[in-house]
Amino acid sequence: MKEDKLLKLLKKNLLIATGCTEPASVGLCVSGANSVSKGIFQSIRVVIDPGTYRNASGVIIPGTGEMCGVELAAAIGYFCSDYTKGINIFSDLKEDLVKKAARLVLEDKVDVVIDNSKDRLFIEGLSLIHISEPTRPLYISY
């Protein structure tokens, strides 16, 4: 009887993710922010709490071979237009998308700022674009 209750609880509260959830959360945040941005791309800015940064920095991002990093996760998120995949934002990555994202990182177009005042999950993703009105950031926080 206890096993049935435990299984129901797990099924209700767990979700399947493609890879580690921290880099996926960064990618999701940037993808969502990019979906409401219009204009000519300039750069990506991510503000993140120290714990999420630590956890996202050293894990391999699925579909990239052996690549990892918060900057790359953000850049991939920029090119992933289907933010409705949620935490599975990195499922089905194509090689050309990963190459474009890696190029953004190499060109210093991704800025990651660690906000030490945050002690819980906090990610702010922003696609900085060249327009006359301010862009809208997207936040993931707990």
mmCIF file of N, CA and C in Angstrom:
data_model
loop_
_atom_site.group_PDB
_atom_site.id
_atom_site.type_symbol
_atom_site.label_atom_id
_atom_site.label_comp_id
_atom_site.label_asym_id
_atom_site.label_seq_id
_atom_site.Cartn_x
_atom_site.Cartn_y
_atom_site.Cartn_z
ATOM 1 N N MET A 1 0.822 -1.201 0.000
ATOM 2 C CA MET A 1 0.000 0.000 0.000
ATOM 3 C C MET A 1 0.863 1.261 0.000
ATOM 4 N N LYS A 2 1.906 1.270 0.825
ATOM 5 C CA LYS A 2 2.787 2.437 0.889
ATOM 6 C C LYS A 2 3.485 2.673 -0.440
ATOM 7 N N GLU A 3 3.848 1.586 -1.128
ATOM 8 C CA GLU A 3 4.519 1.715 -2.421
ATOM 9 C C GLU A 3 3.619 2.396 -3.442
ATOM 10 N N ASP A 4 2.326 2.053 -3.444
ATOM 11 C CA ASP A 4 1.379 2.679 -4.369
ATOM 12 C C ASP A 4 1.284 4.181 -4.119
ATOM 13 N N LYS A 5 1.207 4.565 -2.861
ATOM 14 C CA LYS A 5 1.129 5.991 -2.515
ATOM 15 C C LYS A 5 2.402 6.714 -2.938
ATOM 16 N N LEU A 6 3.532 6.083 -2.706
ATOM 17 C CA LEU A 6 4.815 6.679 -3.082
ATOM 18 C C LEU A 6 4.916 6.835 -4.594
ATOM 19 N N LEU A 7 4.522 5.829 -5.334
ATOM 20 C CA LEU A 7 4.548 5.909 -6.793
ATOM 21 C C LEU A 7 3.631 7.013 -7.305
ATOM 22 N N LYS A 8 2.456 7.140 -6.739
ATOM 23 C CA LYS A 8 1.529 8.208 -7.137
ATOM 24 C C LYS A 8 2.131 9.580 -6.859
ATOM 25 N N LEU A 9 2.760 9.718 -5.695
ATOM 26 C CA LEU A 9 3.400 10.967 -5.326
ATOM 27 C C LEU A 9 4.536 11.313 -6.293
ATOM 28 N N LEU A 10 5.353 10.334 -6.621
ATOM 29 C CA LEU A 10 6.454 10.554 -7.554
ATOM 30 C C LEU A 10 5.942 10.928 -8.940
ATOM 31 N N LYS A 11 4.948 10.215 -9.435
ATOM 32 C CA LYS A 11 4.388 10.505 -10.754
ATOM 33 C C LYS A 11 3.771 11.897 -10.818
ATOM 34 N N LYS A 12 3.213 12.334 -9.722
ATOM 35 C CA LYS A 12 2.571 13.651 -9.672
ATOM 36 C C LYS A 12 3.606 14.783 -9.651
ATOM 37 N N ASN A 13 4.746 14.562 -8.995
ATOM 38 C CA ASN A 13 5.683 15.646 -8.734
ATOM 39 C C ASN A 13 6.977 15.618 -9.542
ATOM 40 N N LEU A 14 7.234 14.574 -10.297
ATOM 41 C CA LEU A 14 8.453 14.494 -11.088
ATOM 42 C C LEU A 14 8.141 14.735 -12.553
ATOM 43 N N LEU A 15 9.088 15.333 -13.245
ATOM 44 C CA LEU A 15 8.945 15.447 -14.678
ATOM 45 C C LEU A 15 10.238 15.032 -15.341
ATOM 46 N N ILE A 16 10.111 14.515 -16.526
ATOM 47 C CA ILE A 16 11.263 14.021 -17.273
ATOM 48 C C ILE A 16 11.923 15.206 -17.955
ATOM 49 N N ALA A 17 13.237 15.271 -17.829
ATOM 50 C CA ALA A 17 13.999 16.351 -18.440
ATOM 51 C C ALA A 17 15.060 15.770 -19.353
ATOM 52 N N THR A 18 15.410 16.523 -20.385
ATOM 53 C CA THR A 18 16.503 16.145 -21.264
ATOM 54 C C THR A 18 17.773 16.753 -20.691
ATOM 55 N N GLY A 19 18.579 15.927 -20.036
ATOM 56 C CA GLY A 19 19.823 16.402 -19.442
ATOM 57 C C GLY A 19 19.584 17.050 -18.087
ATOM 58 N N CYS A 20 20.602 17.728 -17.604
ATOM 59 C CA CYS A 20 20.560 18.417 -16.318
ATOM 60 C C CYS A 20 19.596 19.603 -16.396
ATOM 61 N N THR A 21 18.829 19.812 -15.351
ATOM 62 C CA THR A 21 17.795 20.851 -15.397
ATOM 63 C C THR A 21 18.343 22.273 -15.330
ATOM 64 N N GLU A 22 19.503 22.484 -14.731
ATOM 65 C CA GLU A 22 20.011 23.852 -14.599
ATOM 66 C C GLU A 22 20.364 24.489 -15.947
ATOM 67 N N PRO A 23 21.185 23.840 -16.803
ATOM 68 C CA PRO A 23 21.429 24.466 -18.107
ATOM 69 C C PRO A 23 20.159 24.556 -18.948
ATOM 70 N N ALA A 24 19.273 23.570 -18.809
ATOM 71 C CA ALA A 24 18.008 23.623 -19.544
ATOM 72 C C ALA A 24 17.173 24.820 -19.095
ATOM 73 N N SER A 25 17.207 25.131 -17.809
ATOM 74 C CA SER A 25 16.471 26.292 -17.298
ATOM 75 C C SER A 25 17.025 27.588 -17.875
ATOM 76 N N VAL A 26 18.341 27.668 -17.998
ATOM 77 C CA VAL A 26 18.968 28.850 -18.601
ATOM 78 C C VAL A 26 18.527 28.976 -20.054
ATOM 79 N N GLY A 27 18.617 27.875 -20.803
ATOM 80 C CA GLY A 27 18.199 27.892 -22.206
ATOM 81 C C GLY A 27 16.733 28.250 -22.359
ATOM 82 N N LEU A 28 15.896 27.694 -21.505
ATOM 83 C CA LEU A 28 14.464 27.978 -21.537
ATOM 84 C C LEU A 28 14.192 29.453 -21.270
ATOM 85 N N CYS A 29 14.877 30.008 -20.304
ATOM 86 C CA CYS A 29 14.674 31.411 -19.948
ATOM 87 C C CYS A 29 15.036 32.326 -21.121
ATOM 88 N N VAL A 30 16.178 32.076 -21.749
ATOM 89 C CA VAL A 30 16.598 32.901 -22.891
ATOM 90 C C VAL A 30 15.667 32.690 -24.079
ATOM 91 N N SER A 31 15.247 31.458 -24.314
ATOM 92 C CA SER A 31 14.324 31.188 -25.411
ATOM 93 C C SER A 31 13.008 31.937 -25.221
ATOM 94 N N GLY A 32 12.488 31.912 -24.005
ATOM 95 C CA GLY A 32 11.250 32.631 -23.722
ATOM 96 C C GLY A 32 11.400 34.130 -23.878
ATOM 97 N N ALA A 33 12.510 34.673 -23.380
ATOM 98 C CA ALA A 33 12.758 36.112 -23.519
ATOM 99 C C ALA A 33 12.897 36.485 -24.989
ATOM 100 N N ASN A 34 13.576 35.651 -25.750
ATOM 101 C CA ASN A 34 13.764 35.926 -27.168
ATOM 102 C C ASN A 34 12.447 35.887 -27.938
ATOM 103 N N SER A 35 11.508 35.087 -27.462
ATOM 104 C CA SER A 35 10.226 34.980 -28.169
ATOM 105 C C SER A 35 9.415 36.272 -28.130
ATOM 106 N N VAL A 36 9.696 37.144 -27.170
ATOM 107 C CA VAL A 36 8.969 38.411 -27.082
ATOM 108 C C VAL A 36 9.828 39.599 -27.498
ATOM 109 N N SER A 37 11.017 39.336 -28.009
ATOM 110 C CA SER A 37 11.924 40.403 -28.443
ATOM 111 C C SER A 37 11.837 40.575 -29.945
ATOM 112 N N LYS A 38 11.891 41.817 -30.362
ATOM 113 C CA LYS A 38 11.883 42.125 -31.796
ATOM 114 C C LYS A 38 13.010 43.109 -32.076
ATOM 115 N N GLY A 39 13.652 42.951 -33.209
ATOM 116 C CA GLY A 39 14.728 43.855 -33.576
ATOM 117 C C GLY A 39 15.944 43.082 -34.044
ATOM 118 N N ILE A 40 17.065 43.762 -34.104
ATOM 119 C CA ILE A 40 18.318 43.175 -34.574
ATOM 120 C C ILE A 40 19.126 42.721 -33.370
ATOM 121 N N PHE A 41 19.531 41.474 -33.354
ATOM 122 C CA PHE A 41 20.264 40.884 -32.242
ATOM 123 C C PHE A 41 21.574 41.616 -31.986
ATOM 124 N N GLN A 42 21.871 41.853 -30.686
ATOM 125 C CA GLN A 42 23.172 42.367 -30.275
ATOM 126 C C GLN A 42 23.893 41.386 -29.369
ATOM 127 N N SER A 43 23.215 40.922 -28.329
ATOM 128 C CA SER A 43 23.861 40.012 -27.389
ATOM 129 C C SER A 43 22.818 39.373 -26.472
ATOM 130 N N ILE A 44 23.292 38.461 -25.634
ATOM 131 C CA ILE A 44 22.450 37.786 -24.652
ATOM 132 C C ILE A 44 23.019 38.098 -23.280
ATOM 133 N N ARG A 45 22.145 38.365 -22.337
ATOM 134 C CA ARG A 45 22.581 38.599 -20.953
ATOM 135 C C ARG A 45 21.781 37.698 -20.033
ATOM 136 N N VAL A 46 22.494 37.003 -19.153
ATOM 137 C CA VAL A 46 21.863 36.127 -18.175
ATOM 138 C C VAL A 46 22.359 36.530 -16.794
ATOM 139 N N VAL A 47 21.433 36.765 -15.886
ATOM 140 C CA VAL A 47 21.759 36.987 -14.472
ATOM 141 C C VAL A 47 21.289 35.731 -13.751
ATOM 142 N N ILE A 48 22.155 35.162 -12.927
ATOM 143 C CA ILE A 48 21.882 33.836 -12.367
ATOM 144 C C ILE A 48 22.389 33.747 -10.933
ATOM 145 N N ASP A 49 21.708 32.930 -10.129
ATOM 146 C CA ASP A 49 22.152 32.729 -8.753
ATOM 147 C C ASP A 49 23.390 31.829 -8.736
ATOM 148 N N PRO A 50 24.211 31.914 -7.678
ATOM 149 C CA PRO A 50 25.462 31.141 -7.634
ATOM 150 C C PRO A 50 25.269 29.623 -7.678
ATOM 151 N N GLY A 51 24.250 29.096 -7.025
ATOM 152 C CA GLY A 51 24.042 27.656 -6.998
ATOM 153 C C GLY A 51 23.688 27.090 -8.365
ATOM 154 N N THR A 52 22.797 27.773 -9.064
ATOM 155 C CA THR A 52 22.415 27.325 -10.400
ATOM 156 C C THR A 52 23.597 27.446 -11.348
ATOM 157 N N TYR A 53 24.368 28.522 -11.211
ATOM 158 C CA TYR A 53 25.565 28.686 -12.044
ATOM 159 C C TYR A 53 26.525 27.525 -11.820
ATOM 160 N N ARG A 54 26.785 27.217 -10.570
ATOM 161 C CA ARG A 54 27.709 26.124 -10.234
ATOM 162 C C ARG A 54 27.230 24.808 -10.841
ATOM 163 N N ASN A 55 25.944 24.519 -10.666
ATOM 164 C CA ASN A 55 25.405 23.252 -11.154
ATOM 165 C C ASN A 55 25.342 23.189 -12.678
ATOM 166 N N ALA A 56 25.144 24.313 -13.324
ATOM 167 C CA ALA A 56 25.011 24.336 -14.783
ATOM 168 C C ALA A 56 26.353 24.408 -15.507
ATOM 169 N N SER A 57 27.388 24.829 -14.824
ATOM 170 C CA SER A 57 28.671 25.084 -15.484
ATOM 171 C C SER A 57 29.380 23.843 -16.000
ATOM 172 N N GLY A 58 29.349 22.769 -15.244
ATOM 173 C CA GLY A 58 30.199 21.644 -15.572
ATOM 174 C C GLY A 58 29.522 20.438 -16.171
ATOM 175 N N VAL A 59 28.253 20.530 -16.511
ATOM 176 C CA VAL A 59 27.564 19.366 -17.059
ATOM 177 C C VAL A 59 27.445 19.468 -18.575
ATOM 178 N N ILE A 60 27.523 18.326 -19.218
ATOM 179 C CA ILE A 60 27.418 18.289 -20.680
ATOM 180 C C ILE A 60 25.975 18.574 -21.087
ATOM 181 N N ILE A 61 25.816 19.419 -22.080
ATOM 182 C CA ILE A 61 24.494 19.742 -22.616
ATOM 183 C C ILE A 61 24.150 18.687 -23.668
ATOM 184 N N PRO A 62 23.017 18.001 -23.522
ATOM 185 C CA PRO A 62 22.646 16.947 -24.478
ATOM 186 C C PRO A 62 22.606 17.466 -25.911
ATOM 187 N N GLY A 63 23.114 16.653 -26.820
ATOM 188 C CA GLY A 63 23.074 17.015 -28.234
ATOM 189 C C GLY A 63 24.244 17.854 -28.695
ATOM 190 N N THR A 64 25.199 18.137 -27.788
ATOM 191 C CA THR A 64 26.339 18.986 -28.156
ATOM 192 C C THR A 64 27.641 18.202 -28.244
ATOM 193 N N GLY A 65 27.579 16.912 -28.067
ATOM 194 C CA GLY A 65 28.809 16.126 -27.981
ATOM 195 C C GLY A 65 29.302 16.183 -26.552
ATOM 196 N N GLU A 66 30.363 16.886 -26.320
ATOM 197 C CA GLU A 66 30.943 16.991 -24.977
ATOM 198 C C GLU A 66 30.966 18.437 -24.480
ATOM 199 N N MET A 67 30.136 19.310 -25.013
ATOM 200 C CA MET A 67 30.189 20.733 -24.673
ATOM 201 C C MET A 67 29.347 21.041 -23.436
ATOM 202 N N CYS A 68 29.803 22.022 -22.675
ATOM 203 C CA CYS A 68 29.070 22.416 -21.473
ATOM 204 C C CYS A 68 29.246 23.914 -21.240
ATOM 205 N N GLY A 69 28.530 24.440 -20.247
ATOM 206 C CA GLY A 69 28.680 25.835 -19.861
ATOM 207 C C GLY A 69 27.385 26.613 -19.886
ATOM 208 N N VAL A 70 27.300 27.570 -18.983
ATOM 209 C CA VAL A 70 26.112 28.423 -18.881
ATOM 210 C C VAL A 70 25.981 29.296 -20.129
ATOM 211 N N GLU A 71 27.094 29.815 -20.604
ATOM 212 C CA GLU A 71 27.063 30.669 -21.794
ATOM 213 C C GLU A 71 26.517 29.914 -23.003
ATOM 214 N N LEU A 72 26.999 28.679 -23.175
ATOM 215 C CA LEU A 72 26.515 27.873 -24.297
ATOM 216 C C LEU A 72 25.035 27.538 -24.126
ATOM 217 N N ALA A 73 24.613 27.213 -22.918
ATOM 218 C CA ALA A 73 23.198 26.923 -22.664
ATOM 219 C C ALA A 73 22.329 28.123 -23.040
ATOM 220 N N ALA A 74 22.783 29.311 -22.691
ATOM 221 C CA ALA A 74 22.035 30.531 -23.037
ATOM 222 C C ALA A 74 21.988 30.738 -24.542
ATOM 223 N N ALA A 75 23.120 30.550 -25.199
ATOM 224 C CA ALA A 75 23.175 30.746 -26.646
ATOM 225 C C ALA A 75 22.306 29.730 -27.381
ATOM 226 N N ILE A 76 22.335 28.482 -26.931
ATOM 227 C CA ILE A 76 21.467 27.471 -27.545
ATOM 228 C C ILE A 76 20.003 27.860 -27.334
ATOM 229 N N GLY A 77 19.678 28.327 -26.140
ATOM 230 C CA GLY A 77 18.313 28.773 -25.863
ATOM 231 C C GLY A 77 17.857 29.879 -26.799
ATOM 232 N N TYR A 78 18.780 30.763 -27.148
ATOM 233 C CA TYR A 78 18.451 31.846 -28.085
ATOM 234 C C TYR A 78 17.975 31.283 -29.421
ATOM 235 N N PHE A 79 18.624 30.223 -29.876
ATOM 236 C CA PHE A 79 18.274 29.649 -31.177
ATOM 237 C C PHE A 79 17.143 28.628 -31.103
ATOM 238 N N CYS A 80 16.784 28.175 -29.911
ATOM 239 C CA CYS A 80 15.667 27.228 -29.751
ATOM 240 C C CYS A 80 14.371 28.026 -29.672
ATOM 241 N N SER A 81 13.624 28.019 -30.735
ATOM 242 C CA SER A 81 12.423 28.859 -30.771
ATOM 243 C C SER A 81 11.231 28.232 -30.065
ATOM 244 N N ASP A 82 11.278 26.935 -29.790
ATOM 245 C CA ASP A 82 10.129 26.271 -29.190
ATOM 246 C C ASP A 82 10.279 26.176 -27.666
ATOM 247 N N TYR A 83 10.073 27.294 -27.003
ATOM 248 C CA TYR A 83 10.185 27.324 -25.542
ATOM 249 C C TYR A 83 9.071 26.526 -24.873
ATOM 250 N N THR A 84 8.050 26.134 -25.648
ATOM 251 C CA THR A 84 6.963 25.345 -25.072
ATOM 252 C C THR A 84 7.417 23.932 -24.700
ATOM 253 N N LYS A 85 8.616 23.539 -25.125
ATOM 254 C CA LYS A 85 9.163 22.245 -24.706
ATOM 255 C C LYS A 85 9.527 22.257 -23.226
ATOM 256 N N GLY A 86 9.543 23.446 -22.641
ATOM 257 C CA GLY A 86 9.869 23.567 -21.229
ATOM 258 C C GLY A 86 11.267 23.064 -20.937
ATOM 259 N N ILE A 87 11.385 22.283 -19.892
ATOM 260 C CA ILE A 87 12.680 21.804 -19.426
ATOM 261 C C ILE A 87 13.354 20.871 -20.446
ATOM 262 N N ASN A 88 12.620 20.462 -21.471
ATOM 263 C CA ASN A 88 13.176 19.639 -22.550
ATOM 264 C C ASN A 88 13.600 20.480 -23.749
ATOM 265 N N ILE A 89 13.925 21.723 -23.508
ATOM 266 C CA ILE A 89 14.311 22.667 -24.560
ATOM 267 C C ILE A 89 15.473 22.150 -25.407
ATOM 268 N N PHE A 90 16.341 21.313 -24.828
ATOM 269 C CA PHE A 90 17.517 20.825 -25.553
ATOM 270 C C PHE A 90 17.282 19.488 -26.264
ATOM 271 N N SER A 91 16.059 19.008 -26.282
ATOM 272 C CA SER A 91 15.809 17.763 -27.012
ATOM 273 C C SER A 91 15.872 18.058 -28.511
ATOM 274 N N ASP A 92 16.382 17.145 -29.256
ATOM 275 C CA ASP A 92 16.441 17.252 -30.729
ATOM 276 C C ASP A 92 17.295 18.401 -31.238
ATOM 277 N N LEU A 93 18.417 18.696 -30.582
ATOM 278 C CA LEU A 93 19.304 19.751 -31.079
ATOM 279 C C LEU A 93 19.963 19.307 -32.378
ATOM 280 N N LYS A 94 20.072 20.227 -33.299
ATOM 281 C CA LYS A 94 20.748 19.964 -34.570
ATOM 282 C C LYS A 94 22.165 20.532 -34.516
ATOM 283 N N GLU A 95 23.062 19.899 -35.247
ATOM 284 C CA GLU A 95 24.475 20.282 -35.233
ATOM 285 C C GLU A 95 24.681 21.737 -35.653
ATOM 286 N N ASP A 96 23.947 22.208 -36.660
ATOM 287 C CA ASP A 96 24.125 23.587 -37.120
ATOM 288 C C ASP A 96 23.696 24.590 -36.049
ATOM 289 N N LEU A 97 22.664 24.276 -35.287
ATOM 290 C CA LEU A 97 22.227 25.155 -34.194
ATOM 291 C C LEU A 97 23.304 25.235 -33.116
ATOM 292 N N VAL A 98 23.887 24.099 -32.765
ATOM 293 C CA VAL A 98 24.946 24.075 -31.749
ATOM 294 C C VAL A 98 26.149 24.873 -32.220
ATOM 295 N N LYS A 99 26.499 24.763 -33.500
ATOM 296 C CA LYS A 99 27.631 25.527 -34.053
ATOM 297 C C LYS A 99 27.357 27.033 -34.007
ATOM 298 N N LYS A 100 26.126 27.437 -34.344
ATOM 299 C CA LYS A 100 25.776 28.866 -34.275
ATOM 300 C C LYS A 100 25.856 29.375 -32.837
ATOM 301 N N ALA A 101 25.383 28.561 -31.909
ATOM 302 C CA ALA A 101 25.423 28.950 -30.497
ATOM 303 C C ALA A 101 26.865 29.064 -30.009
ATOM 304 N N ALA A 102 27.697 28.095 -30.353
ATOM 305 C CA ALA A 102 29.104 28.121 -29.945
ATOM 306 C C ALA A 102 29.810 29.343 -30.531
ATOM 307 N N ARG A 103 29.430 29.729 -31.736
ATOM 308 C CA ARG A 103 30.016 30.920 -32.362
ATOM 309 C C ARG A 103 29.663 32.184 -31.568
ATOM 310 N N LEU A 104 28.419 32.285 -31.093
ATOM 311 C CA LEU A 104 28.028 33.435 -30.268
ATOM 312 C C LEU A 104 28.889 33.524 -29.008
ATOM 313 N N VAL A 105 29.140 32.367 -28.387
ATOM 314 C CA VAL A 105 29.968 32.346 -27.179
ATOM 315 C C VAL A 105 31.388 32.784 -27.520
ATOM 316 N N LEU A 106 31.953 32.247 -28.597
ATOM 317 C CA LEU A 106 33.321 32.607 -29.002
ATOM 318 C C LEU A 106 33.441 34.086 -29.370
ATOM 319 N N GLU A 107 32.375 34.640 -29.912
ATOM 320 C CA GLU A 107 32.369 36.059 -30.295
ATOM 321 C C GLU A 107 32.036 36.973 -29.124
ATOM 322 N N ASP A 108 31.954 36.425 -27.923
ATOM 323 C CA ASP A 108 31.678 37.196 -26.705
ATOM 324 C C ASP A 108 30.319 37.890 -26.735
ATOM 325 N N LYS A 109 29.328 37.219 -27.298
ATOM 326 C CA LYS A 109 27.979 37.785 -27.411
ATOM 327 C C LYS A 109 27.062 37.321 -26.281
ATOM 328 N N VAL A 110 27.621 36.539 -25.339
ATOM 329 C CA VAL A 110 26.830 36.037 -24.217
ATOM 330 C C VAL A 110 27.494 36.486 -22.920
ATOM 331 N N ASP A 111 26.757 37.234 -22.124
ATOM 332 C CA ASP A 111 27.255 37.741 -20.852
ATOM 333 C C ASP A 111 26.490 37.059 -19.724
ATOM 334 N N VAL A 112 27.225 36.438 -18.813
ATOM 335 C CA VAL A 112 26.601 35.789 -17.657
ATOM 336 C C VAL A 112 27.081 36.499 -16.402
ATOM 337 N N VAL A 113 26.127 36.946 -15.602
ATOM 338 C CA VAL A 113 26.419 37.654 -14.354
ATOM 339 C C VAL A 113 25.895 36.817 -13.202
ATOM 340 N N ILE A 114 26.750 36.552 -12.224
ATOM 341 C CA ILE A 114 26.333 35.812 -11.033
ATOM 342 C C ILE A 114 25.870 36.821 -9.988
ATOM 343 N N ASP A 115 24.619 36.689 -9.573
ATOM 344 C CA ASP A 115 24.045 37.588 -8.564
ATOM 345 C C ASP A 115 24.148 36.910 -7.201
ATOM 346 N N ASN A 116 25.163 37.284 -6.429
ATOM 347 C CA ASN A 116 25.408 36.665 -5.127
ATOM 348 C C ASN A 116 24.365 37.018 -4.078
ATOM 349 N N SER A 117 23.476 37.955 -4.369
ATOM 350 C CA SER A 117 22.412 38.281 -3.412
ATOM 351 C C SER A 117 21.271 37.266 -3.464
ATOM 352 N N LYS A 118 21.277 36.413 -4.471
ATOM 353 C CA LYS A 118 20.224 35.402 -4.624
ATOM 354 C C LYS A 118 20.703 34.095 -4.000
ATOM 355 N N ASP A 119 19.890 33.542 -3.098
ATOM 356 C CA ASP A 119 20.275 32.275 -2.474
ATOM 357 C C ASP A 119 19.340 31.134 -2.874
ATOM 358 N N ARG A 120 18.431 31.403 -3.768
ATOM 359 C CA ARG A 120 17.539 30.382 -4.321
ATOM 360 C C ARG A 120 17.583 30.492 -5.833
ATOM 361 N N LEU A 121 16.896 29.561 -6.488
ATOM 362 C CA LEU A 121 16.868 29.560 -7.939
ATOM 363 C C LEU A 121 16.464 30.931 -8.473
ATOM 364 N N PHE A 122 17.334 31.509 -9.311
ATOM 365 C CA PHE A 122 17.025 32.774 -9.966
ATOM 366 C C PHE A 122 17.768 32.815 -11.286
ATOM 367 N N ILE A 123 17.024 32.995 -12.367
ATOM 368 C CA ILE A 123 17.615 33.171 -13.688
ATOM 369 C C ILE A 123 16.856 34.281 -14.382
ATOM 370 N N GLU A 124 17.585 35.244 -14.885
ATOM 371 C CA GLU A 124 16.989 36.289 -15.712
ATOM 372 C C GLU A 124 17.645 36.188 -17.074
ATOM 373 N N GLY A 125 16.850 35.957 -18.093
ATOM 374 C CA GLY A 125 17.379 35.875 -19.450
ATOM 375 C C GLY A 125 16.905 37.063 -20.251
ATOM 376 N N LEU A 126 17.805 37.627 -21.023
ATOM 377 C CA LEU A 126 17.471 38.814 -21.798
ATOM 378 C C LEU A 126 18.205 38.761 -23.125
ATOM 379 N N SER A 127 17.470 38.876 -24.209
ATOM 380 C CA SER A 127 18.080 39.033 -25.526
ATOM 381 C C SER A 127 18.194 40.524 -25.768
ATOM 382 N N LEU A 128 19.413 41.020 -25.829
ATOM 383 C CA LEU A 128 19.616 42.445 -26.072
ATOM 384 C C LEU A 128 19.596 42.672 -27.572
ATOM 385 N N ILE A 129 18.728 43.572 -27.976
ATOM 386 C CA ILE A 129 18.547 43.815 -29.396
ATOM 387 C C ILE A 129 18.620 45.303 -29.680
ATOM 388 N N HIS A 130 18.851 45.640 -30.908
ATOM 389 C CA HIS A 130 18.965 47.032 -31.310
ATOM 390 C C HIS A 130 17.597 47.548 -31.745
ATOM 391 N N ILE A 131 16.907 48.179 -30.804
ATOM 392 C CA ILE A 131 15.607 48.784 -31.087
ATOM 393 C C ILE A 131 15.457 50.025 -30.215
ATOM 394 N N SER A 132 14.399 50.769 -30.425
ATOM 395 C CA SER A 132 14.209 51.998 -29.663
ATOM 396 C C SER A 132 13.480 51.775 -28.343
ATOM 397 N N GLU A 133 12.857 50.617 -28.162
ATOM 398 C CA GLU A 133 12.147 50.351 -26.912
ATOM 399 C C GLU A 133 12.892 49.282 -26.115
ATOM 400 N N PRO A 134 12.764 49.279 -24.793
ATOM 401 C CA PRO A 134 13.473 48.278 -23.985
ATOM 402 C C PRO A 134 12.945 46.870 -24.221
ATOM 403 N N THR A 135 13.830 45.904 -24.059
ATOM 404 C CA THR A 135 13.417 44.511 -24.211
ATOM 405 C C THR A 135 12.757 44.036 -22.931
ATOM 406 N N ARG A 136 12.086 42.906 -23.014
ATOM 407 C CA ARG A 136 11.408 42.343 -21.847
ATOM 408 C C ARG A 136 12.194 41.135 -21.352
ATOM 409 N N PRO A 137 12.717 41.196 -20.126
ATOM 410 C CA PRO A 137 13.407 40.019 -19.595
ATOM 411 C C PRO A 137 12.396 38.954 -19.183
ATOM 412 N N LEU A 138 12.861 37.736 -19.112
ATOM 413 C CA LEU A 138 12.057 36.647 -18.598
ATOM 414 C C LEU A 138 12.769 36.107 -17.375
ATOM 415 N N TYR A 139 12.022 35.845 -16.322
ATOM 416 C CA TYR A 139 12.595 35.388 -15.071
ATOM 417 C C TYR A 139 12.138 33.976 -14.755
ATOM 418 N N ILE A 140 13.035 33.202 -14.194
ATOM 419 C CA ILE A 140 12.685 31.937 -13.576
ATOM 420 C C ILE A 140 13.217 32.048 -12.151
ATOM 421 N N SER A 141 12.343 31.969 -11.176
ATOM 422 C CA SER A 141 12.803 32.104 -9.799
ATOM 423 C C SER A 141 11.956 31.248 -8.874
ATOM 424 N N TYR A 142 12.492 31.029 -7.703
ATOM 425 C CA TYR A 142 11.788 30.254 -6.689
ATOM 426 C C TYR A 142 11.948 30.938 -5.365
#
